[in-house]
JSON list of C-alpha atoms in Angstrom, two decimals:
[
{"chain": "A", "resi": 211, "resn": "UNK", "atom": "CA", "xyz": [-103.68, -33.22, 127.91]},
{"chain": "A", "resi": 212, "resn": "UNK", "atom": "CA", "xyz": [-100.61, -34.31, 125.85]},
{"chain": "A", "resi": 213, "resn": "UNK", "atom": "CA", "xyz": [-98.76, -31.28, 124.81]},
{"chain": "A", "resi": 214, "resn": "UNK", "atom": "CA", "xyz": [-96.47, -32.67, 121.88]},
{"chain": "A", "resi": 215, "resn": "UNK", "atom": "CA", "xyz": [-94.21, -29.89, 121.44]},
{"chain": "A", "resi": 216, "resn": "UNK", "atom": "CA", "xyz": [-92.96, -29.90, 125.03]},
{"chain": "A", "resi": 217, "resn": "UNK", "atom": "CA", "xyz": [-92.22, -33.61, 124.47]},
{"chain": "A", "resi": 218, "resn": "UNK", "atom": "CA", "xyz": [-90.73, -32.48, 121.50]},
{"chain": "A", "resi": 219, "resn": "UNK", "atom": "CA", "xyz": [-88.31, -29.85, 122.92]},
{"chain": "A", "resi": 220, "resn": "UNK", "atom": "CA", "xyz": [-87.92, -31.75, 125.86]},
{"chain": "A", "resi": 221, "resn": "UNK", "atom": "CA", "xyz": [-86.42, -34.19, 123.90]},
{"chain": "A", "resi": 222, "resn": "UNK", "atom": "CA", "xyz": [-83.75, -31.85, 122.14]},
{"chain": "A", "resi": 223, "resn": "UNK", "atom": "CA", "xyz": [-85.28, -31.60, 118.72]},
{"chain": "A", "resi": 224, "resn": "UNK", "atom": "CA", "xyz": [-83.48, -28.89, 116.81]},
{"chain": "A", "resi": 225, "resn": "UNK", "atom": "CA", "xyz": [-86.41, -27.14, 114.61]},
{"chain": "A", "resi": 226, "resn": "UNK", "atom": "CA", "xyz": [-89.77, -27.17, 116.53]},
{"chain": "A", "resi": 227, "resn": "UNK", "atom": "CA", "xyz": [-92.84, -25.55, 115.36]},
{"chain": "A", "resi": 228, "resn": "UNK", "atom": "CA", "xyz": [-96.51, -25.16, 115.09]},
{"chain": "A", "resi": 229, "resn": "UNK", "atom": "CA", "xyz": [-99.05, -24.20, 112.41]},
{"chain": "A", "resi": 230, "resn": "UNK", "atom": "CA", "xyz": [-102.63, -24.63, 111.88]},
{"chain": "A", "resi": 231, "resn": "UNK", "atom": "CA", "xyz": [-104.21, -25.92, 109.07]},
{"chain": "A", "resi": 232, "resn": "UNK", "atom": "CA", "xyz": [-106.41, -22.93, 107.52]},
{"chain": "A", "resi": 233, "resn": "UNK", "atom": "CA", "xyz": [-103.01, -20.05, 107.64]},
{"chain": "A", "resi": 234, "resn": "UNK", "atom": "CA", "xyz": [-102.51, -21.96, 104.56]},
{"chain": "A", "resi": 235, "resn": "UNK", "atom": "CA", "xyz": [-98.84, -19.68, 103.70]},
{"chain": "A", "resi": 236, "resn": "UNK", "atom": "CA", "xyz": [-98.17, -20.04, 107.29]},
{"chain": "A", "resi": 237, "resn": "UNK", "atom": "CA", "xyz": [-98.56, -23.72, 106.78]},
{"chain": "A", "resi": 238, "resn": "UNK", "atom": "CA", "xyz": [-96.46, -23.93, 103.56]},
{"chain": "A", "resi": 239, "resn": "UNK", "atom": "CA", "xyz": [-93.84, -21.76, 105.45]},
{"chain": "A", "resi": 240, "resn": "UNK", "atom": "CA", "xyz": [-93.45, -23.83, 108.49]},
{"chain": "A", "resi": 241, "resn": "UNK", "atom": "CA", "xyz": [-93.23, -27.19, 106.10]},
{"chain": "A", "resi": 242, "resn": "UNK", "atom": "CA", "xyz": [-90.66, -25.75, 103.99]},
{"chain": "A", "resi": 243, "resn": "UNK", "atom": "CA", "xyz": [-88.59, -24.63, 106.65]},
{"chain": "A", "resi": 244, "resn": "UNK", "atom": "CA", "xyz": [-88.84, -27.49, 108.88]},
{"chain": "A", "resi": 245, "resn": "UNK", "atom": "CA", "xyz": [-88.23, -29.82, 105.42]},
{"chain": "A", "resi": 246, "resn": "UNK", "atom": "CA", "xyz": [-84.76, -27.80, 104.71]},
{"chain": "A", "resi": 247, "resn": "UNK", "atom": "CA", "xyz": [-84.02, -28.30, 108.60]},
{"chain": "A", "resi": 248, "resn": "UNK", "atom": "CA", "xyz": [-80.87, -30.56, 108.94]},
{"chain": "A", "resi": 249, "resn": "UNK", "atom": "CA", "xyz": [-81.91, -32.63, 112.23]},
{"chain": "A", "resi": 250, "resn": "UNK", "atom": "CA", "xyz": [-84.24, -33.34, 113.88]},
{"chain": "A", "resi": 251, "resn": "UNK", "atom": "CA", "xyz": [-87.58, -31.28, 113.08]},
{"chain": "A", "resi": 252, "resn": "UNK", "atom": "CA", "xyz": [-90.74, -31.27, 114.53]},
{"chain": "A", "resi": 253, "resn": "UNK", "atom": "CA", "xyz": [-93.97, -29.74, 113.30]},
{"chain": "A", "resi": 254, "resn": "UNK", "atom": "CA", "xyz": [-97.25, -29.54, 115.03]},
{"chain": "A", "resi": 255, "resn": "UNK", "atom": "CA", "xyz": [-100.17, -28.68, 113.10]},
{"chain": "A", "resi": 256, "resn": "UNK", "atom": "CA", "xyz": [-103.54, -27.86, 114.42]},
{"chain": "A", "resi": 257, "resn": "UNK", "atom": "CA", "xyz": [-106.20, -29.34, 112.18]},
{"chain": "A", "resi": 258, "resn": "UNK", "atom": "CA", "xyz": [-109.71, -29.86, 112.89]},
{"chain": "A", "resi": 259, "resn": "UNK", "atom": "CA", "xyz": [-111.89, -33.03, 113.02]},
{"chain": "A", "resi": 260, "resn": "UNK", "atom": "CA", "xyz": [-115.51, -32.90, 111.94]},
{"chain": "A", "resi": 261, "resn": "UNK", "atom": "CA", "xyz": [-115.52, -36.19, 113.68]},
{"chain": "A", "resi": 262, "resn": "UNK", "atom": "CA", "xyz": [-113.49, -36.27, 116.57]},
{"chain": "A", "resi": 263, "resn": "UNK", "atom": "CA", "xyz": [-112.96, -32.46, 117.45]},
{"chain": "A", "resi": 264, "resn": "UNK", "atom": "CA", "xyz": [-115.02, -29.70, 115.24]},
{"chain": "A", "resi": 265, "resn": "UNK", "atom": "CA", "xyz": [-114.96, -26.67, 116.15]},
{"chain": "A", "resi": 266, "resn": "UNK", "atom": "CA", "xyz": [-111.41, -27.05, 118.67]},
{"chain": "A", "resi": 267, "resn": "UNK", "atom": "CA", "xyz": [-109.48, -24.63, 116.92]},
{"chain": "A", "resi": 268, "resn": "UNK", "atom": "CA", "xyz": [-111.93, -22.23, 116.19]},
{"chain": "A", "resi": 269, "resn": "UNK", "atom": "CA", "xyz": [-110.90, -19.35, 118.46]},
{"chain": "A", "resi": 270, "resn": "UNK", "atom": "CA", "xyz": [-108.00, -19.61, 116.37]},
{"chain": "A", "resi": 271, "resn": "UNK", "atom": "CA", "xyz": [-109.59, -19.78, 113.15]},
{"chain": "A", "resi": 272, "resn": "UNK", "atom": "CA", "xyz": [-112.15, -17.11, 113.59]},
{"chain": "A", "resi": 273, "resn": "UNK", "atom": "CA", "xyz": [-111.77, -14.30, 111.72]},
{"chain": "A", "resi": 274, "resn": "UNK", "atom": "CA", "xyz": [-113.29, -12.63, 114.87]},
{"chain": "A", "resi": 275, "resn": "UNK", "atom": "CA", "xyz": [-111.52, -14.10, 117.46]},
{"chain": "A", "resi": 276, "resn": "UNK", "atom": "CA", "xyz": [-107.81, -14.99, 116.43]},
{"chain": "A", "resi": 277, "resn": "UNK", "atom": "CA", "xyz": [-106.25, -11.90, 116.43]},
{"chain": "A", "resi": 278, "resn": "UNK", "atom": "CA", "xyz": [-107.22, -12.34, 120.24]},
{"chain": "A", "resi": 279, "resn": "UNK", "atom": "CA", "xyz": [-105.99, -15.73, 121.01]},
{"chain": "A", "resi": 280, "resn": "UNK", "atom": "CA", "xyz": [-103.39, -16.43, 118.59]},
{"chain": "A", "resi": 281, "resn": "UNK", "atom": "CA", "xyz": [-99.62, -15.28, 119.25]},
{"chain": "A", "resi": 282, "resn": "UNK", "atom": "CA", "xyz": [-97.98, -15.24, 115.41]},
{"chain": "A", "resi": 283, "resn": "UNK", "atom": "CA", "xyz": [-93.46, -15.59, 116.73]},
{"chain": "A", "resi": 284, "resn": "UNK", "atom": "CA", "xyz": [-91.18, -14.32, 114.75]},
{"chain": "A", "resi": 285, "resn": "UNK", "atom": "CA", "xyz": [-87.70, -14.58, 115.49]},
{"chain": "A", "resi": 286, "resn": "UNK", "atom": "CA", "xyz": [-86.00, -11.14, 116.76]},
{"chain": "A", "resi": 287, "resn": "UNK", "atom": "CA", "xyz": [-89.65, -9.67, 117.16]},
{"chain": "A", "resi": 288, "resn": "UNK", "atom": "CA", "xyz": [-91.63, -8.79, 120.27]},
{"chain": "A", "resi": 289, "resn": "UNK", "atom": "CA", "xyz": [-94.33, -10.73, 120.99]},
{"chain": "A", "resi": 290, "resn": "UNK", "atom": "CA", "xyz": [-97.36, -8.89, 120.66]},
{"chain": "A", "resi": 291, "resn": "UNK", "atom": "CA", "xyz": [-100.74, -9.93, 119.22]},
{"chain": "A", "resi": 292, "resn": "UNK", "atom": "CA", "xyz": [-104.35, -8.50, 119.92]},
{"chain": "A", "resi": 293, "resn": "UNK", "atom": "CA", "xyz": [-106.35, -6.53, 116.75]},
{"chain": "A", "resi": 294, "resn": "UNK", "atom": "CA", "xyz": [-103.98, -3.68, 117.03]},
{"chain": "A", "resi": 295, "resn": "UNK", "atom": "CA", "xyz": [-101.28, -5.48, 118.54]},
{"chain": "A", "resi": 296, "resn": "UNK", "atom": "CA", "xyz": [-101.38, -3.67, 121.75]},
{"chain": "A", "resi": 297, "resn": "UNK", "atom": "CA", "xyz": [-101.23, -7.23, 124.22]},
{"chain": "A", "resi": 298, "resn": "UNK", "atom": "CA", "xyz": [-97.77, -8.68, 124.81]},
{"chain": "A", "resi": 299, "resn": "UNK", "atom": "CA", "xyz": [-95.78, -11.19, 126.68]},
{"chain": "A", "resi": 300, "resn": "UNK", "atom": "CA", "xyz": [-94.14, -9.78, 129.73]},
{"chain": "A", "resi": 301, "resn": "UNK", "atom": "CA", "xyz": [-91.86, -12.63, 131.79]},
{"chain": "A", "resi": 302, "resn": "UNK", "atom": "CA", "xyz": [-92.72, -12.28, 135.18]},
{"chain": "A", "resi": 303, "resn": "UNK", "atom": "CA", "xyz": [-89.74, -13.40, 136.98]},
{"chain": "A", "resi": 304, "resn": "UNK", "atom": "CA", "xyz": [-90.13, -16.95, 134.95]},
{"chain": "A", "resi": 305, "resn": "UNK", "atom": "CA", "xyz": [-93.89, -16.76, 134.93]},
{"chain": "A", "resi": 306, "resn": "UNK", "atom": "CA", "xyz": [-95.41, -15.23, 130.93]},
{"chain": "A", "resi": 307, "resn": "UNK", "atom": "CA", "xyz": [-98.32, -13.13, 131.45]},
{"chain": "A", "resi": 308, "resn": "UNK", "atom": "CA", "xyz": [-100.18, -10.91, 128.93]},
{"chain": "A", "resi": 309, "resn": "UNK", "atom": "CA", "xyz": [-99.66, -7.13, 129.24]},
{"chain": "A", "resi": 310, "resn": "UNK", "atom": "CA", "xyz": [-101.71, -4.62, 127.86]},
{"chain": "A", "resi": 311, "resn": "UNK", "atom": "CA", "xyz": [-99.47, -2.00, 126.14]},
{"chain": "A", "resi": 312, "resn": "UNK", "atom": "CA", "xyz": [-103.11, 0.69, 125.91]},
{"chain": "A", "resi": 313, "resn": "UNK", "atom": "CA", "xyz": [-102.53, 1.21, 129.86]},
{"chain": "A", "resi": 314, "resn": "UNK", "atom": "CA", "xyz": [-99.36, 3.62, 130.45]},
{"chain": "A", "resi": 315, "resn": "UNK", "atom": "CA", "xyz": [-97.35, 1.43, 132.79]},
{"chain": "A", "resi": 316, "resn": "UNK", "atom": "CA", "xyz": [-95.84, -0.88, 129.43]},
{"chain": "A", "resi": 317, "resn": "UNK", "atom": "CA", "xyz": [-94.41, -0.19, 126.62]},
{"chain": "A", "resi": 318, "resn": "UNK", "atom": "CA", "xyz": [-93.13, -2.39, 123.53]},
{"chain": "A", "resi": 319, "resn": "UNK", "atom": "CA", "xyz": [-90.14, -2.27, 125.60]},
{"chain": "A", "resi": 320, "resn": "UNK", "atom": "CA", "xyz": [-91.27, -4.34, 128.60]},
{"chain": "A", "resi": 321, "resn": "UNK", "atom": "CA", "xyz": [-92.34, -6.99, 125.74]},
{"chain": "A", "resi": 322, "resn": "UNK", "atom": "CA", "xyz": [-90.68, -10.60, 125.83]},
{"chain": "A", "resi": 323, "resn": "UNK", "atom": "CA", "xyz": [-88.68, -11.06, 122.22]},
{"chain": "A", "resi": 324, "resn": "UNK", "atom": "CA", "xyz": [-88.53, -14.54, 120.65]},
{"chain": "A", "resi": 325, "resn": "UNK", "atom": "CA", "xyz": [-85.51, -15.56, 119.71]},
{"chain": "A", "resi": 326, "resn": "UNK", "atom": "CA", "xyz": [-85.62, -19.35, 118.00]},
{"chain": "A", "resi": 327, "resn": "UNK", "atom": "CA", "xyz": [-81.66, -20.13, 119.37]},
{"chain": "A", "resi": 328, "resn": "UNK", "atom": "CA", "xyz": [-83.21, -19.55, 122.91]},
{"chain": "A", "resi": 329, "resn": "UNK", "atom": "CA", "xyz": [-84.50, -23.19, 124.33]},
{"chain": "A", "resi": 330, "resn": "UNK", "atom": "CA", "xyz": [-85.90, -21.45, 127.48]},
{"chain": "A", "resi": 331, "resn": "UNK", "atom": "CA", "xyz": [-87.80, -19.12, 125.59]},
{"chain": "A", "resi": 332, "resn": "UNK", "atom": "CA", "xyz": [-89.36, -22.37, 123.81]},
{"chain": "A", "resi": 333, "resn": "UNK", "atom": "CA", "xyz": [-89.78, -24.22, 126.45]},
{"chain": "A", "resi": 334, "resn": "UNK", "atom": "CA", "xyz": [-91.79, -21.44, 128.70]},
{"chain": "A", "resi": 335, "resn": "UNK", "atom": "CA", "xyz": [-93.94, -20.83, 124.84]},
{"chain": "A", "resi": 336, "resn": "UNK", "atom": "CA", "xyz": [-94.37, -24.42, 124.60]},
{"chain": "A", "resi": 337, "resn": "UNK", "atom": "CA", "xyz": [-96.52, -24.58, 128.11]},
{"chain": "A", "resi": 338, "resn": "UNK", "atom": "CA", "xyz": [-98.63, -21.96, 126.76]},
{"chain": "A", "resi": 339, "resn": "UNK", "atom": "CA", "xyz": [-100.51, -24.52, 125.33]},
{"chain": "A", "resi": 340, "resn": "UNK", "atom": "CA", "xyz": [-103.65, -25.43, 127.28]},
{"chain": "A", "resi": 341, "resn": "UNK", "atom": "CA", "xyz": [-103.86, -22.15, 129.41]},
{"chain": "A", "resi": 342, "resn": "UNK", "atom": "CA", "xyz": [-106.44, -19.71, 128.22]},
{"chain": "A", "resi": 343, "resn": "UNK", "atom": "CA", "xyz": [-105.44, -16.61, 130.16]},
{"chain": "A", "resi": 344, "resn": "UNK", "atom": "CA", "xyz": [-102.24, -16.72, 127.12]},
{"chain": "A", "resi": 345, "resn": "UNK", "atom": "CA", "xyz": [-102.50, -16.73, 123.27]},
{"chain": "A", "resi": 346, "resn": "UNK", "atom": "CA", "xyz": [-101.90, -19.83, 121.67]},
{"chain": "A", "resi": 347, "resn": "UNK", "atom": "CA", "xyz": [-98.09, -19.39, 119.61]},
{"chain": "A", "resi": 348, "resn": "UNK", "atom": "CA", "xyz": [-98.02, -20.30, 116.20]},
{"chain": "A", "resi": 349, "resn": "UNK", "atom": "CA", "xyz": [-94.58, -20.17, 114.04]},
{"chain": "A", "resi": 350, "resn": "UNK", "atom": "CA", "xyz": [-91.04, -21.54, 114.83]},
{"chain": "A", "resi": 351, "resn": "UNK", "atom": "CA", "xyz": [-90.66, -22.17, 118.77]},
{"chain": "A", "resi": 352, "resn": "UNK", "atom": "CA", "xyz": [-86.78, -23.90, 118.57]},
{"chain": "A", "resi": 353, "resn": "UNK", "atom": "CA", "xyz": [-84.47, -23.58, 115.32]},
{"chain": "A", "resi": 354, "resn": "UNK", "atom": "CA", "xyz": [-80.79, -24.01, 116.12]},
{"chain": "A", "resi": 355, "resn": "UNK", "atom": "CA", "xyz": [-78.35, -25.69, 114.13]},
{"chain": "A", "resi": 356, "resn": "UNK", "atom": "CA", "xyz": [-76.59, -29.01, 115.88]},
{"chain": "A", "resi": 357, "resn": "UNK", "atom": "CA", "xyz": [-74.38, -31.52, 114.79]},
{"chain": "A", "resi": 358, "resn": "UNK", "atom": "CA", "xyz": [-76.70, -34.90, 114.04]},
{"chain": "A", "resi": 359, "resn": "UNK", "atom": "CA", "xyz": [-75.60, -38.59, 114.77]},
{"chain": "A", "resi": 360, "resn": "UNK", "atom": "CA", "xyz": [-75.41, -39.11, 110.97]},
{"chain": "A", "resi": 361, "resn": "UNK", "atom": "CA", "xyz": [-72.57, -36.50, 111.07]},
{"chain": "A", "resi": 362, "resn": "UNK", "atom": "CA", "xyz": [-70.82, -37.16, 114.05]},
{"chain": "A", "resi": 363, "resn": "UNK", "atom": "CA", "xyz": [-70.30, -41.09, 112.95]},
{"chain": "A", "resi": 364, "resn": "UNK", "atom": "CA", "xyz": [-68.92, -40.20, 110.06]},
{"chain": "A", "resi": 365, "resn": "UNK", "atom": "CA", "xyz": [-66.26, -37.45, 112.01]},
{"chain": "A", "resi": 366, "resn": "UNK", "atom": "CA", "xyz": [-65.70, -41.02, 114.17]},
{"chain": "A", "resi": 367, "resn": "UNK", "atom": "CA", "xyz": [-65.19, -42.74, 111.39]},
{"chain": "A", "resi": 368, "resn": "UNK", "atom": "CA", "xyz": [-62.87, -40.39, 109.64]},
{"chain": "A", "resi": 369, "resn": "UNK", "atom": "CA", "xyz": [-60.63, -39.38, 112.33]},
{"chain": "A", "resi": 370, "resn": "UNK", "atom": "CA", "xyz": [-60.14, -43.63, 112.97]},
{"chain": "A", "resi": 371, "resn": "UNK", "atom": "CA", "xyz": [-58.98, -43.65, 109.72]},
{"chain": "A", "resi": 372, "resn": "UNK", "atom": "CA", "xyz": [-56.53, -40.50, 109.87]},
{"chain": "A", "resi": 373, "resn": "UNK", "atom": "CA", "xyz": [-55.16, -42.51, 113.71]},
{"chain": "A", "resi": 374, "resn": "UNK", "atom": "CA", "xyz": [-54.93, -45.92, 111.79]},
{"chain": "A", "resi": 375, "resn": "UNK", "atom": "CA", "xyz": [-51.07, -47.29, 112.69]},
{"chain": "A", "resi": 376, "resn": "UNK", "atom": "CA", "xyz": [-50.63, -50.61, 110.51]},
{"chain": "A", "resi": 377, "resn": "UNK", "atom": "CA", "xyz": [-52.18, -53.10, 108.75]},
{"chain": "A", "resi": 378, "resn": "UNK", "atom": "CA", "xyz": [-55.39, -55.30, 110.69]},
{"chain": "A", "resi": 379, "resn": "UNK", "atom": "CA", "xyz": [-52.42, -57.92, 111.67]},
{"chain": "A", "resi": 380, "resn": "UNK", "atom": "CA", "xyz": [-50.14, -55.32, 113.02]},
{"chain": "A", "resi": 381, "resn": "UNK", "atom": "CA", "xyz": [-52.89, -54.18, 115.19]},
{"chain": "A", "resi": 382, "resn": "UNK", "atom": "CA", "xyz": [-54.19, -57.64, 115.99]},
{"chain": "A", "resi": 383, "resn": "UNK", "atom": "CA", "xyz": [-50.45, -58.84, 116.79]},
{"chain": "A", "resi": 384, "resn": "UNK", "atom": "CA", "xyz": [-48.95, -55.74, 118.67]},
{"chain": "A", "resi": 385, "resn": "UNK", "atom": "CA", "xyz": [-48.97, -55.79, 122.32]},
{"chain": "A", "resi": 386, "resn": "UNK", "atom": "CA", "xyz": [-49.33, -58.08, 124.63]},
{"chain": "A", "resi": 387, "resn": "UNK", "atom": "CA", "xyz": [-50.39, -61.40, 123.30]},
{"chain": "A", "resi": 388, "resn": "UNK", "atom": "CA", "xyz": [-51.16, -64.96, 124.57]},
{"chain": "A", "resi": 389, "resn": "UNK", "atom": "CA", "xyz": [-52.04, -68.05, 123.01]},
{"chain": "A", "resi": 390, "resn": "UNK", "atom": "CA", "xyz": [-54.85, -70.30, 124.06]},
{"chain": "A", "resi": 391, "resn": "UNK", "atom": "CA", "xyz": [-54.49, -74.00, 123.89]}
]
């Protein structure tokens, strides 16, 4: 299956994030954020498809089942989900796997935290996608800010000005020259 925010980060988007289509503030959060973004910004929503895909989303949709299978990030937070929030993300060397924080061996403490700056974080939330042993993430994977080509041209274009020696002909006639005939 074609997971588009790995293409996404793999291609060095700078905002990259996911929403689905009934977490209606969640929705209007992600849009606004990813509108103010100044780059390039991705946004992934999951919306269902009474044609093509009813009923894909709905373990995330449930009212029953999404506390179970959906993993809400928020930047500087743990990553817990679960009804009472007592499954996490534990990194397992490089490999996520859920923990359960109800058996004594883990604590919030052994808990993965998201951090948007991190790209490694988003890229090892980003294969999450497609696995059901792990929640699906929802929220702002990637947000750092970069320069953008937009700006860099015109710091080209600027500092060509501020190294400009002469007029076009001085330029054009300093140097070694030839003629032609």
């Amino acid at each position: 299956p074609f997971n588009p925010v790995s293409l996404a980060i793999g291609a060095r988007g700078s905002f990259i994030a996911r929403t689905i289509d009934k977490e209606i503030k969640h929705m209007q959060e992600m849009i606004r954020r990813s509108y103010a973004h100044h780059g390039t910004s991705f946004l992934e929503v999951y919306q269902n498809c009474v044609i093509f895909n009813d009923g894909a989303f709905a373990d995330l949709t449930n009212r029953e089942t999404k506390k179970e299978h959906v993993l809400w990030l928020e930047d500087g937070q743990p990553m817990l989900f679960g009804a009472n929030k007592t499954k996490g993300i534990y990194l397992d060397g490089n490999t996520p796997v859920v923990i359960d924080l109800e058996n004594d061996k883990w604590s919030v403490d052994d808990v993965l935290v998201h951090d948007e700056k991190d790209f490694i974080i988003a890229s090892i939330l980003s294969h999450f996608t497609f696995q059901p042993e792990l929640p699906a993430p929802m929220g702002v994977f990637y947000a750092v800010d970069a320069p953008v080509y937009e700006d860099l041209h015109m710091d080209q274009i600027e500092q060509a000005k501020a190294n400009r020696q002469g007029t076009m002909a001085d330029i054009l006639s300093a140097g070694d020259t030839w003629t032609v005939e």
